[in-house]
XYZ file of C-alpha atoms in Angstrom:
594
model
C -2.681 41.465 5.615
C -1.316 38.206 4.624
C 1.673 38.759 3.613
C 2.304 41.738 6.282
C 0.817 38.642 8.935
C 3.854 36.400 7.586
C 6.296 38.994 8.419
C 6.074 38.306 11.982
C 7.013 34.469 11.338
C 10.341 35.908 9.365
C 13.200 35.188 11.805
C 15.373 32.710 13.775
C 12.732 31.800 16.372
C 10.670 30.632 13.549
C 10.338 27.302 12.388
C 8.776 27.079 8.540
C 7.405 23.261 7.874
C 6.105 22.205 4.324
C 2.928 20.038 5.200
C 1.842 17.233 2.596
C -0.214 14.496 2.561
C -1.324 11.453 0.956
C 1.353 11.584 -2.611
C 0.033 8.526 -3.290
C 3.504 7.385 -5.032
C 3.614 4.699 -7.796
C -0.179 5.560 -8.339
C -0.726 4.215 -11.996
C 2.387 3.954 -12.995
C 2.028 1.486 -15.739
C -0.079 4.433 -17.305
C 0.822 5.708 -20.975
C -0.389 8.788 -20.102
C -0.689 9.208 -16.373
C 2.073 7.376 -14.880
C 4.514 9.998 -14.023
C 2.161 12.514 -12.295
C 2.645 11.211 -8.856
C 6.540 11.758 -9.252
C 5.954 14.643 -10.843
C 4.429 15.902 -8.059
C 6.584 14.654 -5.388
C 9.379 16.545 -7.449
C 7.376 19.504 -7.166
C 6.947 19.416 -3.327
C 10.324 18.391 -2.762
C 12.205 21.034 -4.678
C 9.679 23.564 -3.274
C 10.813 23.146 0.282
C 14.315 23.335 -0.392
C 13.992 26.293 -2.866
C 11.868 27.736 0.233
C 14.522 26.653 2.504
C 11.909 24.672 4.683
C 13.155 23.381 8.523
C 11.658 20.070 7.883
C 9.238 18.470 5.692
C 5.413 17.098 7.343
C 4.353 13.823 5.751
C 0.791 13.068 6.821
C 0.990 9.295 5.819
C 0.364 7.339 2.499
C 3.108 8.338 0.626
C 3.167 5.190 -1.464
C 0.290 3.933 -3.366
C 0.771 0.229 -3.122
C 2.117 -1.822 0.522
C 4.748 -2.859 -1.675
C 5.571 -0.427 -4.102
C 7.703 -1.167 -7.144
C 11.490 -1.072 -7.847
C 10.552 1.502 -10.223
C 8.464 3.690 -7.370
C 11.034 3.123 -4.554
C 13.746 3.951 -7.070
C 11.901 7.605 -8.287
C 11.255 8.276 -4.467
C 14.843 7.513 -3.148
C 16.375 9.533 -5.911
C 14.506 12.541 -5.219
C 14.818 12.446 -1.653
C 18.532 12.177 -2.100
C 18.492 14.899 -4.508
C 16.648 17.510 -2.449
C 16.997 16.485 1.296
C 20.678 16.003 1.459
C 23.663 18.519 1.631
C 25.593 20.557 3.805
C 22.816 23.448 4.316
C 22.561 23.233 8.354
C 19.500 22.203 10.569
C 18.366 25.384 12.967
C 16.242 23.155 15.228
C 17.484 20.267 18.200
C 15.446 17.587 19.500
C 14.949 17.293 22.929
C 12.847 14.481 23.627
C 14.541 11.195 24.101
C 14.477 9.619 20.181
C 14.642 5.948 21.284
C 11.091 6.334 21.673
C 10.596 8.597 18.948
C 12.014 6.126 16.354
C 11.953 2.596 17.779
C 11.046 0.819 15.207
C 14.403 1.138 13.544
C 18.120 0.098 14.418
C 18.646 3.793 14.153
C 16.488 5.546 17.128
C 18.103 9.312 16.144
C 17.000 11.854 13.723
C 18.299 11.457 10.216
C 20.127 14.902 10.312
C 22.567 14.049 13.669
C 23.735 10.892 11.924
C 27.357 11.415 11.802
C 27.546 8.723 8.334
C 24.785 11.246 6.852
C 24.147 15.032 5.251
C 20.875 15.882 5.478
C 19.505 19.586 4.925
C 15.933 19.374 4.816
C 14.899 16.143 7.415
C 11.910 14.265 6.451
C 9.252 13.392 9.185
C 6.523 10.890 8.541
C 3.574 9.091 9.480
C 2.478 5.521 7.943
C -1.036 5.166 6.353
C -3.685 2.687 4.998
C -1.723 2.284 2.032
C 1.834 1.723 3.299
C 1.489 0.354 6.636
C 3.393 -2.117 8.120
C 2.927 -5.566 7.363
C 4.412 -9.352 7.880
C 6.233 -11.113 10.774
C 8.418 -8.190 11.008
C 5.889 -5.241 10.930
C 7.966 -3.323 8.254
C 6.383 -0.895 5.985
C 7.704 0.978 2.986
C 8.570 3.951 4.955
C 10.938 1.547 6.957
C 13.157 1.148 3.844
C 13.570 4.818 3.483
C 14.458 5.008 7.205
C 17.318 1.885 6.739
C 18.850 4.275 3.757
C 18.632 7.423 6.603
C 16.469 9.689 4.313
C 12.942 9.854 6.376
C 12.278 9.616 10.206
C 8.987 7.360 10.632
C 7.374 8.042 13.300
C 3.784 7.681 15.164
C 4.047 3.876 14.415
C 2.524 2.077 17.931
C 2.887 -1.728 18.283
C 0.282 -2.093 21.047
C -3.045 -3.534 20.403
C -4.441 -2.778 23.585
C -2.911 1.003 24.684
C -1.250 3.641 22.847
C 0.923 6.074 24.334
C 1.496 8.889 21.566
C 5.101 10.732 22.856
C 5.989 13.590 21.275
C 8.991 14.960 19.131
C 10.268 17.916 21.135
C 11.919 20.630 18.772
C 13.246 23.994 20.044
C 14.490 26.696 17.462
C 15.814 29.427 19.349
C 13.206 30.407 21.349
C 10.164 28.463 20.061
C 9.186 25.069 21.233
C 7.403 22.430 18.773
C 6.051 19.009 20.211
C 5.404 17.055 17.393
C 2.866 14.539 17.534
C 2.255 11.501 15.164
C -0.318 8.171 14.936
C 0.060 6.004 11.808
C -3.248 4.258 10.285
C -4.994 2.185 12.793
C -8.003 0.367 11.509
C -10.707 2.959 12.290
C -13.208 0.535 14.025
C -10.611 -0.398 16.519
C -8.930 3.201 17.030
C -12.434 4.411 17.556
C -13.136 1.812 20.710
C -9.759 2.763 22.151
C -10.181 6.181 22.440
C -14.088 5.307 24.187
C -12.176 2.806 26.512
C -9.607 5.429 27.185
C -6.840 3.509 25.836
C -5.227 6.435 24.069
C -2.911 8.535 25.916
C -1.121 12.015 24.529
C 2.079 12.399 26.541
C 3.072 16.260 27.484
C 6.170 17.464 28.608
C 6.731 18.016 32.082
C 8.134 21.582 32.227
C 6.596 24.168 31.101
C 3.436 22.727 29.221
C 2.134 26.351 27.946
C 5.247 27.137 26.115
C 5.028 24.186 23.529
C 3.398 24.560 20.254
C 1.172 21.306 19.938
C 1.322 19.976 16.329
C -0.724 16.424 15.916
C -0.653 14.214 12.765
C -2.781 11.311 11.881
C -4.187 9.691 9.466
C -7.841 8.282 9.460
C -11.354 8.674 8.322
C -12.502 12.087 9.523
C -15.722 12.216 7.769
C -18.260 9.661 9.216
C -18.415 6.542 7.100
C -20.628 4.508 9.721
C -21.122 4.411 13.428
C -17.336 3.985 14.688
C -15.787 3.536 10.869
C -14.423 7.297 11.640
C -12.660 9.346 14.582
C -14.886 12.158 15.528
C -12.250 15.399 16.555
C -13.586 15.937 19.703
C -11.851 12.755 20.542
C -8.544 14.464 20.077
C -7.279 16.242 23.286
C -7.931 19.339 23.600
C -4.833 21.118 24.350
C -3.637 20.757 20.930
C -3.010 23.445 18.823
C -2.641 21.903 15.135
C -4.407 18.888 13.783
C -2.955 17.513 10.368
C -5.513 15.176 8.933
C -4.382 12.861 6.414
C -6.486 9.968 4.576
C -9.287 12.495 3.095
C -8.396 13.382 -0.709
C -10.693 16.347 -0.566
C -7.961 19.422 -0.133
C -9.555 21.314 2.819
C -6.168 22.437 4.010
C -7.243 26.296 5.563
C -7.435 25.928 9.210
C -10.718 25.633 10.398
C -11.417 25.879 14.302
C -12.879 23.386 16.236
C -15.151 24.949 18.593
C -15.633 22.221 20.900
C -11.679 21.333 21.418
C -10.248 24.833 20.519
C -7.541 23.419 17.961
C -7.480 23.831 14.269
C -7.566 21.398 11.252
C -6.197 21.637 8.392
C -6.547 18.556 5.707
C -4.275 19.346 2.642
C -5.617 16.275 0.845
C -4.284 13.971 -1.718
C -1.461 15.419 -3.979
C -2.643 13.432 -7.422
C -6.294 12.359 -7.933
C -6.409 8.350 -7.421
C -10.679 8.258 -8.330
C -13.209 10.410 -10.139
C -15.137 11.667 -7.030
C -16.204 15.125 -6.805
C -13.847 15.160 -3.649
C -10.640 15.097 -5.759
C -11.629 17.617 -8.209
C -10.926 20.496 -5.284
C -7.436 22.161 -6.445
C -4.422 20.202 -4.814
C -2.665 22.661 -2.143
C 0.447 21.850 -0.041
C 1.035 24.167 3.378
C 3.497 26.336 4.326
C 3.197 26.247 8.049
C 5.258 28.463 10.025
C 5.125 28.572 13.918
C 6.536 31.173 16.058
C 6.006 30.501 20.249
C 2.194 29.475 20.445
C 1.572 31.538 16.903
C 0.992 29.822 13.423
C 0.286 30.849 10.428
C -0.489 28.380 7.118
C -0.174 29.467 3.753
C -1.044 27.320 0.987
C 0.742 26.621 -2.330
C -1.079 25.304 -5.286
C 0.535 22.360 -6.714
C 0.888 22.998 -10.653
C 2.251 19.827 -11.896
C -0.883 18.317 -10.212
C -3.723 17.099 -13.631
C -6.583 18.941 -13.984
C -9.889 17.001 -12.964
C -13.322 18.170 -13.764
C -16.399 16.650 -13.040
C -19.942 17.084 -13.746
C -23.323 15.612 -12.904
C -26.298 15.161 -15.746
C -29.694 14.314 -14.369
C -31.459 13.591 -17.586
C -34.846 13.731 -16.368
C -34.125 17.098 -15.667
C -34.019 17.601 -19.678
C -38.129 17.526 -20.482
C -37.990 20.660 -22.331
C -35.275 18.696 -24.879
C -36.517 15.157 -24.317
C -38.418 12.495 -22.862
C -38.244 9.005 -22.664
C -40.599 8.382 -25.342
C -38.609 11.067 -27.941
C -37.870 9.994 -31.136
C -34.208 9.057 -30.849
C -33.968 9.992 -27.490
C -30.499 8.091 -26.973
C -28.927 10.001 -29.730
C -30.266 13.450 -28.186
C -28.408 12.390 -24.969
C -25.383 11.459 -26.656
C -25.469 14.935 -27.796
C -26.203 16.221 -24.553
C -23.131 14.467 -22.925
C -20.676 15.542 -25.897
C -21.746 19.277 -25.397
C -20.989 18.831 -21.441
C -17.401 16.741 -22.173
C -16.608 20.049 -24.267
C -17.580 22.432 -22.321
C -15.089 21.024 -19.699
C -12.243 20.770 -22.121
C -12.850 24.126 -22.980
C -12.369 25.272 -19.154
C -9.332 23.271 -18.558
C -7.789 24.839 -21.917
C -8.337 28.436 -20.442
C -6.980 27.141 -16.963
C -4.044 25.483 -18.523
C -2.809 28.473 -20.232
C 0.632 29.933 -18.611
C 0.813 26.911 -16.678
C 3.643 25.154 -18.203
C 4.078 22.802 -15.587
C 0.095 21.337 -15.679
C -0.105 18.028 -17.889
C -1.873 18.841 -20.854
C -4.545 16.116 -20.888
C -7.056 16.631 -18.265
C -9.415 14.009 -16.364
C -12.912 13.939 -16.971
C -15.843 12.805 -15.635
C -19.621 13.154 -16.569
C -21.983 11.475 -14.071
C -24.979 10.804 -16.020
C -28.223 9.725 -14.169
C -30.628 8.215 -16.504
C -33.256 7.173 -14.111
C -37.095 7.502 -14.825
C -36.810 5.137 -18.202
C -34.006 6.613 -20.302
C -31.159 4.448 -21.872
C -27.606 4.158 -21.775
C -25.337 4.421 -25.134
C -22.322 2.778 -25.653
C -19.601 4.624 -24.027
C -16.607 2.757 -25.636
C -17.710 4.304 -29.233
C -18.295 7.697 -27.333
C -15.086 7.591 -25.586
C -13.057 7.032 -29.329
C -14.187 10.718 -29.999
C -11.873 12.520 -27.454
C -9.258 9.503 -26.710
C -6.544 12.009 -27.662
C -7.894 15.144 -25.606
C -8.270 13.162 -22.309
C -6.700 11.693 -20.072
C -9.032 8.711 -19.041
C -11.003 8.120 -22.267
C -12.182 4.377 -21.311
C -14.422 6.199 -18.325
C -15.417 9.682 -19.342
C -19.029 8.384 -18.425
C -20.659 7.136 -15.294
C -24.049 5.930 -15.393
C -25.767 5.336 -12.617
C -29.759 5.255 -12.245
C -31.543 5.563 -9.327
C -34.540 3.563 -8.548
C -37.659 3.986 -5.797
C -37.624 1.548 -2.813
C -40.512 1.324 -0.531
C -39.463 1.461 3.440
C -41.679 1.378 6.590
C -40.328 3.781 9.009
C -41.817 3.075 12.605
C -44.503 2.164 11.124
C -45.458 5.367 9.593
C -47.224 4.992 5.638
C -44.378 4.130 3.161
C -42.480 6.557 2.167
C -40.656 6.360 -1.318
C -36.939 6.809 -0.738
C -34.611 6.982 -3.465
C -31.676 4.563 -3.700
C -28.435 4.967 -6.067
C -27.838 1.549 -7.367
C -24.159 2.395 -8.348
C -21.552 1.974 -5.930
C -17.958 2.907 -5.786
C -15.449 1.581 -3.341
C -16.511 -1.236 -2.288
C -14.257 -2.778 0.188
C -12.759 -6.190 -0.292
C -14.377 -6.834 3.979
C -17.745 -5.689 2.930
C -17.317 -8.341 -0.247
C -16.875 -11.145 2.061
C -19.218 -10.015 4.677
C -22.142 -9.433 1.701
C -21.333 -12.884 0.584
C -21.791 -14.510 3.820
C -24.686 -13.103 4.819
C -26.314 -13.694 1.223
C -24.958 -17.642 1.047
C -27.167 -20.710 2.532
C -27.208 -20.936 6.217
C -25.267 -24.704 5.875
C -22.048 -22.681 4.363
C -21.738 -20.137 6.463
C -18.860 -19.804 8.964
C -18.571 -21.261 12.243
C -14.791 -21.910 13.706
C -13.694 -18.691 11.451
C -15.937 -15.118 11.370
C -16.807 -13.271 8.514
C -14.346 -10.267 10.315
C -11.711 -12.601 10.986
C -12.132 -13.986 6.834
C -12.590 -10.423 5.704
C -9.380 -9.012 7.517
C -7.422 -11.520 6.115
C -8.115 -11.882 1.997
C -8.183 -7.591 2.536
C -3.954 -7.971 3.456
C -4.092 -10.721 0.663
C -5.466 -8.498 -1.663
C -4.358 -5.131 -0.712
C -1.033 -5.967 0.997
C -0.223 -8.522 -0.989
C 0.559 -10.705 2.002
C 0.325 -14.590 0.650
C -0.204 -16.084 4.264
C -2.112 -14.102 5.610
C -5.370 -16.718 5.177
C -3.230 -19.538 6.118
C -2.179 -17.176 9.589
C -5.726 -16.659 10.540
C -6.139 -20.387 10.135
C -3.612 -21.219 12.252
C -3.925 -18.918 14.575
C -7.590 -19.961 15.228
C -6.328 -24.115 15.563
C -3.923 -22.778 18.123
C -6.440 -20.913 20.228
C -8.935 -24.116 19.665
C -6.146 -26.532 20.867
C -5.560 -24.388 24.293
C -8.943 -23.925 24.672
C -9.086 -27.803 24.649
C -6.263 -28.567 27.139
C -7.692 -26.219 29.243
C -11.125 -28.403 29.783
C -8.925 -31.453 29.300
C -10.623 -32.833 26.208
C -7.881 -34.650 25.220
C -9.022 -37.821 23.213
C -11.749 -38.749 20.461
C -13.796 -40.492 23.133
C -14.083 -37.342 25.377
C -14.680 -34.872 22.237
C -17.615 -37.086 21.364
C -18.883 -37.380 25.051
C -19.129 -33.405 25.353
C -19.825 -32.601 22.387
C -22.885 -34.731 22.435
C -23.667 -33.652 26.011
C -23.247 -29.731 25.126
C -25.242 -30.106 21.672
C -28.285 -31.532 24.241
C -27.988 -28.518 26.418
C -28.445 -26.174 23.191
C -31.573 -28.520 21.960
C -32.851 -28.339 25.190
C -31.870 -24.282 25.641
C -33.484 -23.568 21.873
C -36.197 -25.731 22.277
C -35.269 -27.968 19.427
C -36.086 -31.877 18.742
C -33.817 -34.484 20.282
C -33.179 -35.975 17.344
C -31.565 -33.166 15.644
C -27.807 -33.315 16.825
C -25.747 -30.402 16.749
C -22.614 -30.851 17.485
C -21.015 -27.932 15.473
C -22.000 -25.546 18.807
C -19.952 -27.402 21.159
C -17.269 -25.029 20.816
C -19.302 -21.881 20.163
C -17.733 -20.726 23.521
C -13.955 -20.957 22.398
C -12.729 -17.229 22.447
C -12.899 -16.181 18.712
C -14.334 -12.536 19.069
C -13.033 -8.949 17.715
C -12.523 -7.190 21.090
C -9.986 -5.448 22.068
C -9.916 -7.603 25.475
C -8.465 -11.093 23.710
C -5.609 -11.498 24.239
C -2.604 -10.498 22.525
C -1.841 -12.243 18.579
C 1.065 -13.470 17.744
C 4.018 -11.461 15.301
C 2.891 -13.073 12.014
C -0.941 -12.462 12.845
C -0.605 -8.334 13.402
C -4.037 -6.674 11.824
C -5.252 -10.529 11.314
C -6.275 -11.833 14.334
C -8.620 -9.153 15.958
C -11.801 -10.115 14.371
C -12.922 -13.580 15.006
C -15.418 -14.817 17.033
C -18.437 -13.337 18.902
C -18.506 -10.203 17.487
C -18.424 -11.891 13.775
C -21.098 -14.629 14.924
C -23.721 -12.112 15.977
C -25.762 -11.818 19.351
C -27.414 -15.477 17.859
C -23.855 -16.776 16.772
C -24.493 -20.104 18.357
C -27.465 -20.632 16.408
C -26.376 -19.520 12.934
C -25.783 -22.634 10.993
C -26.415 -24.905 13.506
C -28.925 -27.482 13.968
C -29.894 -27.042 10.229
C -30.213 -28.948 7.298
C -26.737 -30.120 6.650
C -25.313 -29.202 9.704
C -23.608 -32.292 10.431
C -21.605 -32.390 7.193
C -20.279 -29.087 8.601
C -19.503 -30.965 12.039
C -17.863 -34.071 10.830
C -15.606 -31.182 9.109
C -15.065 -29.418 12.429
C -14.588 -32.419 14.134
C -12.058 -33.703 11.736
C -10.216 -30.792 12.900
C -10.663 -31.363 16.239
C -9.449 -34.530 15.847
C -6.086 -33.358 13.919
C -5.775 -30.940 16.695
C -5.448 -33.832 19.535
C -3.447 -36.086 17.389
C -0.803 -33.662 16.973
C -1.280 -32.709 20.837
C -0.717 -36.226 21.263
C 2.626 -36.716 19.351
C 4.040 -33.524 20.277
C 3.585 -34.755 23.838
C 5.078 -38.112 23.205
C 7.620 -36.859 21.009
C 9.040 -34.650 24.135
C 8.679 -37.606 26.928
């Protein structure tokens, strides 16, 4: 029925798209063992669309690993685009819509394939991600590189913090109509309040709305990771008809129908395994999507360059028939235990492996062992030596993890035991600094800059790489201090200390506090420092820096955090130093135009 279904799809009114997602290029590339499989890969997909004689090729976002991806990375990626997406094979489909919109974030607003300097057979179409999204005073990503050099079409990239207006690329092939719709990465948190505040638009095409094939791509979290750290899918308009969903690893790529909205999603997931979750060990499949009038069907192609991952979990209290706690020996019995596991899994990927001549021979492996209830770990480095030529990950074959019994009060019911994994894997670098600031002494805490604002920045100094992005933030928060100060015309030392004391009286007096205890770090607990989406607009070199600081950061008690402590005036003479830096250099700018 399959096949005979794809019969139908077999002629000139058909366009046939290879969907991928998430390569993950340049992924451990300094690897001995594993640092070709993500160009493997990409070679794989890319000589599979033009063997299969593909109209274009679907890029759901992250195609590089790293913000800034190597010489080495961009080098394997533009020689294989080169070598399988250009030539003199003719493009069946036109673009209608008007491309200037489509692609304006390049020099070039036109598809890649009507360049007269260019011959392109199989055009590339592609969102940014998490990993590769743009970045700096100029907003460039990777992507934009590859767009300069006229082998991919970015696309879905919006510069607005405050409303998005998604506009589709309009494709006809003879008879069928394809509006193709795109939205790079977008911090989830602040996609999420956009679409509640209705500050996310889908543009349609005037004429004729029911003839267009509605094919969406973006690139978020889709399962839900806190309360707005996702985008639910019945935020999605409803007249779509095909939902690409990029950022999960877990390959979930047949079409599954969402009842509420009446589209289908498919998630093809990463193509190489970038962690040992249970989520990457589902087989990596790209699509084959072909779409004929309002008709689609998706078939999907296992990857076999792709390494084999196999994972496993051992509760050892589980084991009392073997051993106990108290056995004789017991950590030598689940050594044992764990070798026999480890082989059994070798022995499964050696059966799988066979007539695949493509599949790297070393496999990944993972054994989860949970030793709670008063068990032991062994030493995993002298258990890894025994298969460091069989795998390919010996120095973490073994997890341990151990989970231990915590005592809540729920409502006030009796407590309840509740059991709590103490091991914990991707950790983000915000929830580092937010942890830490919440843990540290009440007299070190933040009070000009938020723990949002702090975490936002040292994440793009960590993950992007960008080396002012701390410095931005701090300048971008003297800036909005310094018009928030002409504004009430403080405008000397004299009147900072006059209002300052006067406003720190008004908080004593609000909180209840002694006279004596000055606090003159609150006086500017009203200057507009907060996370909404209603501040106004940042400037170039603060884009995905400046959103989160102030209110939102400081909590519904943020002008009493750190304030009126012990030690709070060190942290005022420090604010007022700055203060007083601020007017000084108000002062000589001023005089220096006169």
């Amino acid at each position: 029925p399959q096949s005979a279904n794809r019969c139908l799809f077999h002629d000139d009114d058909t366009f046939k798209i290879l969907i991928a997602t998430d390569v993950h290029l340049g992924y451990l590339e300094k690897d001995a063992i594993r640092g070709n499989d993500s160009y493997n890969t990409l070679d794989e997909i890319l000589k599979y669309a033009k063997t299969n004689q593909v109209d274009f090729i679907l890029l759901g976002g992250d195609l590089f690993h790293e913000n800034k991806p190597s010489r080495r990375c961009l080098h394997n990626c533009i020689t294989k685009l080169r070598k399988y997406c250009m030539g003199d094979t003719p493009v069946h489909f036109n673009i209608l819509s008007d491309q200037t919109v489509n692609f304006n974030t390049t020099q070039f607003p036109w598809v890649n394939y009507q360049d007269e300097n260019l011959n392109i057979s199989i055009p590339v179409f592609s969102i940014h991600g998490n990993h590769d999204d743009p970045t700096g005073a100029e907003g460039l990503c990777a992507l934009d590189l590859l767009v300069a050099s006229g082998l991919v079409n970015h696309f879905g990239h919006s510069q607005s913090m405050e409303r998005i207006q998604i506009s589709p690329i309009l494709m006809q092939k003879g008879n069928s109509k394809l509006a193709l719709y795109g939205l790079g990465s977008i911090p989830d948190e602040r996609l999420y309040r956009m679409f509640v505040n209705n500050q996310v638009t889908m543009l349609r095409p005037k004429e004729d709305q029911e003839e267009w094939f509605n094919l969406f791509t973006i690139h978020q979290n889709r399962s839900k990771h806190g309360p707005t750290n996702y985008i639910p899918e019945q935020f999605l308009d409803d007249f779509l008809d095909l939902v690409v969903w990029g950022h999960e690893h877990e390959c979930l790529i047949a079409p599954t129908r969402n009842e509420q909205q009446l589209f289908y999603v498919t998630q093809p997931g990463s193509s190489v395994a970038t962690s040992l979750s249970p989520g990457e060990a589902t087989k990596k499949h790209i699509g084959l999507l072909r779409v004929k009038g309002r008709k689609m069907n998706l078939q999907k192609i296992p990857l076999k360059t792709v390494r084999q991952f196999f994972i496993q979990d051992v509760v050892l209290a589980s084991y009392k028939d073997r051993f106990t706690p108290d056995t004789p020996q017991v950590t030598k019995k689940v050594e044992e235990l764990c070798y026999a596991k480890v082989e059994d899994m070798l022995d499964e990927a050696e059966r799988e492996r066979l007539g695949c001549p493509l599949t790297p021979e070393k496999p990944l492996i993972r054994l989860r062992v949970d030793y709670s209830g008063g068990f032991e770990t062994f030493n995993t480095s002298r258990f890894s030596q025994k298969f460091v030529d069989r795998v390919a990950n010996p120095k973490d074959i073994i997890h341990f993890l151990r989970r231990r019994e915590q005592k809540e009060d729920i409502k006030g019911l009796e407590q309840t035991k509740v059991l709590k994994t103490t091991a914990v894997e991707g950790l983000r670098v915000e929830d580092l600094v937010k942890k830490y600031f919440e843990e540290t002494e009440k007299t070190v805490q933040l009070s000009l800059l938020t723990e949002q604002g702090m975490g936002k920045a040292i994440q793009e100094f960590v993950d992007k790489d960008e080396r002012d992005a701390i410095q931005e933030l701090i300048n971008y928060q003297l800036e909005k201090t310094q018009r928030h100060l002409q504004v009430r015309g403080v405008t000397t030392e004299h009147d900072i200390d006059e209002e300052a004391m006067n406003r720190a009286k008004a908080h004593r007096l609000e909180r209840g506090d002694e006279p004596s205890r000055a606090d003159l770090s609150s006086e500017f607990a009203d200057v507009a420092m907060d996370s909404n989406e209603e501040s106004e607009a940042l400037p170039p070199l603060t884009r995905g820096r400046g959103r989160g600081r102030g209110r939102g950061g400081r909590g519904q008690g943020g002008r009493g955090r750190g304030r009126g402590e012990c030690g709070s005036a060190a942290e005022s003479q420090v604010q007022l130093l700055v203060f007083f830096t601020v007017v000084r250099s108000q002062q000589s700018t001023e005089e220096h135009c006169s």
